[in-house]
Coordinates of C-alpha atoms in Angstrom, one line a residue:
X4 CA 81.2 132.8 85.1
X5 CA 82.7 130.0 82.9
X6 CA 86.2 130.9 84.1
X7 CA 85.1 130.8 87.7
X8 CA 83.4 127.4 87.2
X9 CA 86.5 126.0 85.5
X10 CA 88.7 127.3 88.4
X11 CA 86.4 125.8 90.9
X12 CA 86.5 122.4 89.1
X13 CA 90.3 122.5 89.2
X14 CA 90.5 123.5 92.8
X15 CA 88.2 120.7 93.9
X16 CA 90.2 118.1 91.9
X17 CA 93.5 119.4 93.3
X18 CA 92.2 119.3 96.8
X19 CA 91.2 115.7 96.4
X20 CA 94.5 114.8 94.8
X21 CA 96.4 116.6 97.6
X22 CA 94.5 114.7 100.3
X23 CA 95.1 111.4 98.6
X24 CA 98.8 112.0 98.1
X25 CA 99.2 113.1 101.7
X26 CA 97.4 110.0 103.0
X27 CA 99.4 107.7 100.8
X28 CA 102.8 109.2 101.5
X29 CA 101.9 109.5 105.2
X30 CA 101.0 105.8 105.4
X31 CA 104.2 104.8 103.5
X32 CA 106.3 106.9 105.9
X33 CA 104.5 105.6 109.0
X34 CA 104.8 101.9 107.9
X35 CA 108.5 102.4 107.0
X36 CA 109.3 104.0 110.3
X37 CA 107.4 101.4 112.2
X38 CA 109.1 98.6 110.3
X39 CA 112.6 100.1 111.0
X40 CA 111.8 100.6 114.7
X41 CA 110.4 97.0 115.0
X42 CA 113.5 95.6 113.4
X43 CA 115.8 97.7 115.5
X44 CA 114.0 96.8 118.8
X45 CA 113.9 93.1 117.9
X46 CA 117.6 93.1 117.3
X47 CA 118.3 95.0 120.6
X48 CA 116.0 92.6 122.6
X49 CA 117.9 89.6 121.1
X50 CA 121.2 91.1 122.1
X51 CA 120.1 92.3 125.5
X52 CA 118.6 88.9 126.4
X53 CA 122.2 87.6 126.2
X54 CA 121.4 85.3 123.2
X55 CA 124.7 86.5 121.7
X56 CA 127.7 87.7 123.5
X57 CA 130.2 89.6 121.4
X58 CA 133.2 88.5 123.5
X59 CA 132.4 84.8 122.9
X60 CA 133.0 82.8 119.7
X61 CA 130.1 82.2 117.5
X62 CA 127.8 84.0 115.1
X63 CA 125.3 86.7 116.1
X64 CA 121.6 86.0 115.8
X65 CA 119.9 86.5 112.5
X66 CA 118.1 89.6 113.9
X67 CA 121.5 91.5 114.3
X68 CA 121.8 93.7 111.3
X69 CA 123.0 97.0 112.8
X70 CA 126.1 98.1 114.7
X71 CA 125.6 97.8 118.4
X72 CA 127.4 97.7 121.7
X73 CA 126.4 96.4 125.2
X74 CA 126.9 97.7 128.7
X75 CA 126.7 95.3 131.6
X76 CA 126.1 96.7 135.1
X77 CA 126.8 94.4 138.0
X78 CA 125.4 94.8 141.5
X79 CA 128.5 96.7 142.7
X80 CA 128.2 99.5 140.2
X81 CA 130.8 98.0 137.9
X82 CA 130.5 98.7 134.2
X83 CA 131.7 96.5 131.4
X84 CA 131.4 97.4 127.7
X85 CA 131.5 95.1 124.7
X86 CA 130.8 95.5 121.0
X87 CA 131.9 94.7 117.5
X88 CA 134.5 97.3 117.0
X89 CA 132.3 100.0 115.4
X90 CA 132.3 102.1 118.6
X91 CA 135.0 103.5 120.8
X92 CA 134.3 101.8 124.2
X93 CA 137.3 103.2 126.0
X94 CA 135.7 106.4 127.3
X95 CA 134.3 105.1 130.6
X96 CA 132.9 108.5 131.6
X97 CA 130.8 108.6 128.4
X98 CA 129.6 105.1 128.9
X99 CA 128.7 105.9 132.5
X100 CA 126.7 108.9 131.2
X101 CA 124.8 106.7 128.8
X102 CA 124.0 104.2 131.6
X103 CA 122.8 107.0 133.8
X104 CA 120.6 108.4 131.0
X105 CA 119.0 105.0 130.5
X106 CA 118.5 104.6 134.2
X107 CA 116.9 108.0 134.5
X108 CA 114.6 107.2 131.5
X109 CA 113.1 104.4 133.4
X110 CA 111.8 102.5 130.3
X111 CA 112.9 99.1 129.1
X112 CA 113.1 100.3 125.5
X113 CA 113.7 103.9 124.3
X114 CA 115.7 106.4 122.4
X115 CA 118.5 108.8 123.5
X116 CA 118.1 111.4 120.8
X117 CA 121.0 113.6 122.0
X118 CA 123.3 110.6 121.4
X119 CA 121.4 109.2 118.3
X120 CA 121.1 105.8 120.1
X121 CA 118.3 103.4 120.7
X122 CA 118.6 101.2 123.8
X123 CA 117.0 98.1 125.3
X124 CA 117.4 97.0 129.0
X125 CA 117.4 93.5 130.2
X126 CA 118.0 91.9 133.6
X127 CA 120.3 88.9 133.6
X128 CA 121.7 86.7 136.4
X129 CA 125.0 88.8 136.2
X130 CA 123.2 92.1 136.6
X131 CA 121.6 94.6 134.2
X132 CA 122.4 94.5 130.5
X133 CA 121.8 97.5 128.2
X134 CA 122.1 97.1 124.4
X135 CA 122.6 100.2 122.2
X136 CA 122.4 100.6 118.5
X137 CA 123.0 103.7 116.3
X138 CA 120.0 105.4 114.8
X139 CA 121.9 107.3 112.1
X140 CA 121.1 104.9 109.3
X141 CA 117.4 104.7 110.4
X142 CA 117.1 108.5 110.4
X143 CA 119.0 108.7 107.0
X144 CA 116.5 106.2 105.5
X145 CA 113.5 108.2 106.7
X146 CA 115.1 111.5 105.5
X147 CA 115.7 110.0 102.1
X148 CA 112.2 108.6 102.0
X149 CA 110.8 112.1 102.9
X150 CA 112.8 113.8 100.2
X151 CA 111.7 111.1 97.7
X152 CA 108.1 111.4 98.6
X153 CA 108.3 115.2 98.4
X154 CA 109.8 115.0 94.9
X155 CA 107.2 112.5 93.7
X156 CA 104.5 114.6 95.3
X157 CA 105.6 117.7 93.4
X158 CA 105.7 115.8 90.1
X159 CA 102.3 114.2 90.8
X160 CA 100.8 117.5 91.8
X161 CA 102.1 119.1 88.6
X162 CA 100.8 116.2 86.4
X163 CA 97.4 116.2 88.1
X164 CA 97.2 120.0 87.7
X165 CA 97.7 119.7 84.0
X166 CA 95.2 116.8 83.8
X167 CA 92.6 118.8 85.9
X168 CA 93.0 121.8 83.6
X169 CA 92.3 119.6 80.6
X170 CA 89.4 117.9 82.3
X171 CA 88.0 121.2 83.4
X172 CA 88.0 122.5 79.8
X173 CA 86.3 119.3 78.6
X174 CA 83.7 119.2 81.5
X175 CA 82.8 122.9 81.2
X176 CA 82.6 122.9 77.4
X177 CA 78.8 122.0 77.3
X178 CA 78.1 124.7 79.8
X179 CA 80.1 127.2 77.9
X180 CA 78.3 126.2 74.7
X181 CA 74.9 126.5 76.3
X182 CA 75.8 129.9 77.8
X183 CA 76.9 131.2 74.4
X184 CA 73.7 129.9 72.8
X185 CA 71.7 131.6 75.5
X186 CA 73.4 134.9 75.0
X187 CA 73.0 134.6 71.2
X188 CA 69.3 133.8 71.7
X189 CA 68.8 136.9 73.9
X190 CA 70.6 139.1 71.4
X191 CA 68.5 137.7 68.5
X192 CA 65.3 138.0 70.4
X193 CA 66.1 141.6 71.4
X194 CA 66.7 142.4 67.7
X195 CA 63.5 140.7 66.5
X196 CA 61.4 142.4 69.1
X197 CA 62.8 145.9 68.4
X198 CA 61.3 146.3 64.9
X199 CA 57.7 145.5 65.7
X200 CA 57.9 147.5 68.9
X201 CA 59.0 150.6 67.0
X202 CA 56.2 150.1 64.5
X203 CA 53.6 149.8 67.3
X204 CA 55.0 152.8 69.0
X205 CA 54.9 154.9 65.8
X206 CA 51.3 154.0 64.9
X207 CA 50.2 154.5 68.5
X208 CA 51.8 158.0 68.5
X209 CA 50.1 158.7 65.2
X210 CA 46.7 157.8 66.5
X211 CA 47.3 159.9 69.6
X212 CA 48.3 162.9 67.5
X213 CA 45.3 162.5 65.2
X214 CA 47.3 162.3 62.0
X215 CA 46.7 158.6 61.3
X216 CA 43.6 156.6 60.5
X217 CA 42.6 154.6 63.5
X218 CA 41.3 151.6 61.7
X219 CA 44.4 151.1 59.5
X220 CA 46.7 151.9 62.4
X221 CA 45.0 149.4 64.6
X222 CA 45.4 146.8 61.9
X223 CA 49.1 147.4 61.8
X224 CA 49.4 147.3 65.6
X225 CA 47.5 144.0 65.7
X226 CA 49.7 142.5 62.9
X227 CA 52.9 143.6 64.7
X228 CA 51.6 142.2 68.0
X229 CA 51.0 138.8 66.3
X230 CA 54.5 139.0 64.8
X231 CA 55.9 139.5 68.3

């Protein structure tokens, strides 16, 4: 019983710890992911709104912190690509595929997972402007965060398991002591009751057999009964 009680105590503690760690790490992951997405989308919106043109002299806006490139579509179906040199923008067929994928997505901001790109569309006086940025660094950051959280979670789980085991021993100790005292009391009481019961039984059998004086036997029986 004591072992089951100790095991139940540990299981309840570890369940609480697991739920807390899951909630904390889940919140950290969600906030980190949301922050990366917000920064990336803010940068793309800044680029797509034509606040900075990579083919013109000047510095990019402060929001620009990731490699990007821009596709400009005019009303005649012409396609112009520009960027900072991180991407190969000579493959017109590939660029046309990207533009078609964004057009089919029919959303101003979105993700092309098959190309690991996030995009933002904007309409300008010259036509439509689509800004792209690579998501590899964002996904790598989230992957590293997941691995770090998993490692920390395993270490925390092991540490709390040891602490819960020690706490379970400490918390159940009074119950274990009381249980041992109860068992000892039952054993002692059984032993103390056995002797007078045997005397009472012997004298009663002697009276029944007619080999013992009734008065003296009754005296012994009453005395043993008082003792019990």
